[in-house]
Short mmCIF file of C-alpha atoms in Angstrom, two decimals:
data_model
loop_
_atom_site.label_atom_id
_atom_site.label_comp_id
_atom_site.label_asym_id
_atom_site.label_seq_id
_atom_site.Cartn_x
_atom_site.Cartn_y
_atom_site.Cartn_z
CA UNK A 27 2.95 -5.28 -4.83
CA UNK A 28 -0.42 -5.81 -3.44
CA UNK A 29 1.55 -7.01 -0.41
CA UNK A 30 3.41 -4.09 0.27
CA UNK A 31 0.20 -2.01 -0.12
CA UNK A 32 -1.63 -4.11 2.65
CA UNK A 33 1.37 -3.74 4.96
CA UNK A 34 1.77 0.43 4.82
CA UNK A 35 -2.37 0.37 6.10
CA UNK A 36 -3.71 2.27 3.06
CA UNK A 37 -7.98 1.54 3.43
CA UNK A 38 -10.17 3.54 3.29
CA UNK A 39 -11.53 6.70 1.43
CA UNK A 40 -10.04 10.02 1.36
CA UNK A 41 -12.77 11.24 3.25
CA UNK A 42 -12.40 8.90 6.37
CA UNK A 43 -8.55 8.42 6.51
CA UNK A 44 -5.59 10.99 5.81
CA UNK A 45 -3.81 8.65 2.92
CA UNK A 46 -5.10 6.48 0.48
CA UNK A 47 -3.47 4.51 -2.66
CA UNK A 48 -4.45 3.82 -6.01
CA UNK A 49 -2.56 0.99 -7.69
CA UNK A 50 -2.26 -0.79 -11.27
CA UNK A 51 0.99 -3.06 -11.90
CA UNK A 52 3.76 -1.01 -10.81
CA UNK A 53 2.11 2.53 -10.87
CA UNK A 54 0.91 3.47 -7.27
CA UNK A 55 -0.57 7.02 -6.99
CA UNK A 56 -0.37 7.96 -3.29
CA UNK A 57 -3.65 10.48 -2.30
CA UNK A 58 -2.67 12.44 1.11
CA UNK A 59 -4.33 15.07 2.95
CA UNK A 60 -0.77 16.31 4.55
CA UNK A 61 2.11 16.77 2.89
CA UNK A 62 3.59 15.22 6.30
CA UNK A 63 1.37 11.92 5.74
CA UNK A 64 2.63 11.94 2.19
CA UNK A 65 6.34 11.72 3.44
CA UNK A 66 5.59 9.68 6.29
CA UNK A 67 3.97 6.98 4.09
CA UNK A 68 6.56 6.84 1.16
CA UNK A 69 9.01 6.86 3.65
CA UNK A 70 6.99 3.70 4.55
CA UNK A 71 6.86 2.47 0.74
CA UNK A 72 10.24 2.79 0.16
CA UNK A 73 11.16 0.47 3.10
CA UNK A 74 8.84 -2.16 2.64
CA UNK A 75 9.38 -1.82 -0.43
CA UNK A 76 13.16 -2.34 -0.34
CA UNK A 77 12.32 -5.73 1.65
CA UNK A 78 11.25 -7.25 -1.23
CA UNK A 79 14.02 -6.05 -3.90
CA UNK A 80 11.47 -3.31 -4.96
CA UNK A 81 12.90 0.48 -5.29
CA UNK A 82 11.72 3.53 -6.03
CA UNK A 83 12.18 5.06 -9.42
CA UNK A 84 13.02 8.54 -8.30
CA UNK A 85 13.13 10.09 -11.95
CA UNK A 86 9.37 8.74 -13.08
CA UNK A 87 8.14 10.03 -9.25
CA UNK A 88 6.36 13.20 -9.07
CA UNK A 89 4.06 14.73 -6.74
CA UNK A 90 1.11 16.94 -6.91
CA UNK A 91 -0.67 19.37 -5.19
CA UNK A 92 -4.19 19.94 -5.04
CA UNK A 93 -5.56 23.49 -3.81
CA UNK A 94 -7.16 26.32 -4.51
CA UNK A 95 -4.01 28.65 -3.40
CA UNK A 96 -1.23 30.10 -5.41
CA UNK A 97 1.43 28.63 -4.86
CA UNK A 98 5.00 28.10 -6.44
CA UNK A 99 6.33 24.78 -7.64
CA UNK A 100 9.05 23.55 -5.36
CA UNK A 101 11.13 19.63 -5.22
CA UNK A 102 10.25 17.82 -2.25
CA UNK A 103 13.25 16.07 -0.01
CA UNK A 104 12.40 12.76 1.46
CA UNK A 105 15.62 11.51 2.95
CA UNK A 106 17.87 11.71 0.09
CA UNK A 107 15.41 11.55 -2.95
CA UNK A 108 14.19 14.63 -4.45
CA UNK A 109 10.30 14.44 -6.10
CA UNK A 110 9.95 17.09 -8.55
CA UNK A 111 6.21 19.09 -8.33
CA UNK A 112 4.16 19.42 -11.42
CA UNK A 113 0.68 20.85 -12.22
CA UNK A 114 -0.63 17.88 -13.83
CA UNK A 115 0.36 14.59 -15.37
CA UNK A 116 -1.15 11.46 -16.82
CA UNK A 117 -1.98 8.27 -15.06
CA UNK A 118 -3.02 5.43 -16.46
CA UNK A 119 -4.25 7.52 -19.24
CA UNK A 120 -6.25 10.11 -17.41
CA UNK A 121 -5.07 13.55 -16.56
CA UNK A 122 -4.62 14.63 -13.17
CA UNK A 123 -3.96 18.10 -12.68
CA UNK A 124 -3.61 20.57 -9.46
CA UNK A 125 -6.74 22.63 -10.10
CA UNK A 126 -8.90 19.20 -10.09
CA UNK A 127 -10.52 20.59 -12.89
CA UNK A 128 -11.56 17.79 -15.78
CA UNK A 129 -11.67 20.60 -18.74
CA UNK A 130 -8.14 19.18 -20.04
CA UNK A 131 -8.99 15.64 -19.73
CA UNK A 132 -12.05 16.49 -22.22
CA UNK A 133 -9.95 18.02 -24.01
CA UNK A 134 -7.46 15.77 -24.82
CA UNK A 135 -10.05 12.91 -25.50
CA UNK A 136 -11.84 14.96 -27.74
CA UNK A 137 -8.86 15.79 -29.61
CA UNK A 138 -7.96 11.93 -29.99
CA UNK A 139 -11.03 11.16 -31.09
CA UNK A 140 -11.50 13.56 -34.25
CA UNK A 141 -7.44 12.45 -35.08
CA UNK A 142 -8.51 9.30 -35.75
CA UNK A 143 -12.20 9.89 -36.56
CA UNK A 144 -11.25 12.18 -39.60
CA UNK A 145 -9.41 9.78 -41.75
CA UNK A 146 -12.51 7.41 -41.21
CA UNK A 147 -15.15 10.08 -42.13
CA UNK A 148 -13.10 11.77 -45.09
CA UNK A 149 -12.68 8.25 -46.84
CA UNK A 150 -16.44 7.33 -46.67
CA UNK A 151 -17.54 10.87 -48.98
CA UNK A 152 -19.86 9.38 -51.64
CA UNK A 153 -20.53 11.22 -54.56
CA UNK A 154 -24.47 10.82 -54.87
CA UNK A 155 -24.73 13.21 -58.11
CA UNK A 156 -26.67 11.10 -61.06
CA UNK A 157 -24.76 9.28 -63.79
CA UNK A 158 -25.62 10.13 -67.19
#
């Protein structure tokens, strides 16, 4: 994988280039300033991609959108693949939303840590009241 990563020319930061990857395993989250540089380059995936035996799993892909605007959800064509658009979704674990807002990533790590944090501190009550 790391391969195919080096040969679509992903380095750099977000802030100096208009596409940039993030990668574990098999997951690949693809960071774009364009919505044109986000087809162009998995466009690009997909074909280097496809040298190696590698395809696309076009039901697990999504794609996001980061703004301030209102804006309706819509599927985005590349070639004959459509990518449905959600609002947020989790990867690796984290949330990732369209607002770029961490309030439901707190949230939801909050949450799983009093569901397993209750059991632990209902089980430890001690009675301290004197024996007679």
């Amino acid at each position: 994988m790391d391969t195919i990563l080096k040969q679509i020319g992903l380095r750099g930061n977000i802030t100096t280039r208009l596409k940039q990857y993030t990668a574990y395993a098999d997951d690949i989250m693809l960071t774009t300033r364009t919505k044109q540089s986000l087809i162009d380059t998995f466009q690009k995936l997909k074909e280097i991609s496809a040298q190696y035996g590698l395809t696309v799993n076009g039901q697990k892909t999504k794609y996001l959108r980061c703004t301030q605007k209102n804006y309706n959800l819509e599927e985005l064509q590349i070639n004959l693949m459509y990518l449905e658009q959600v609002q947020s979704y989790k990867y690796l674990g984290s949330t990732v939303n369209s607002d770029n807002s961490i309030k439901e990533e707190i949230q939801n790590r909050i949450t799983l840590g009093n569901k397993h944090t209750m059991p632990i501190s209902l089980s430890l009550k001690v009675d301290w009241s004197p024996r007679n």
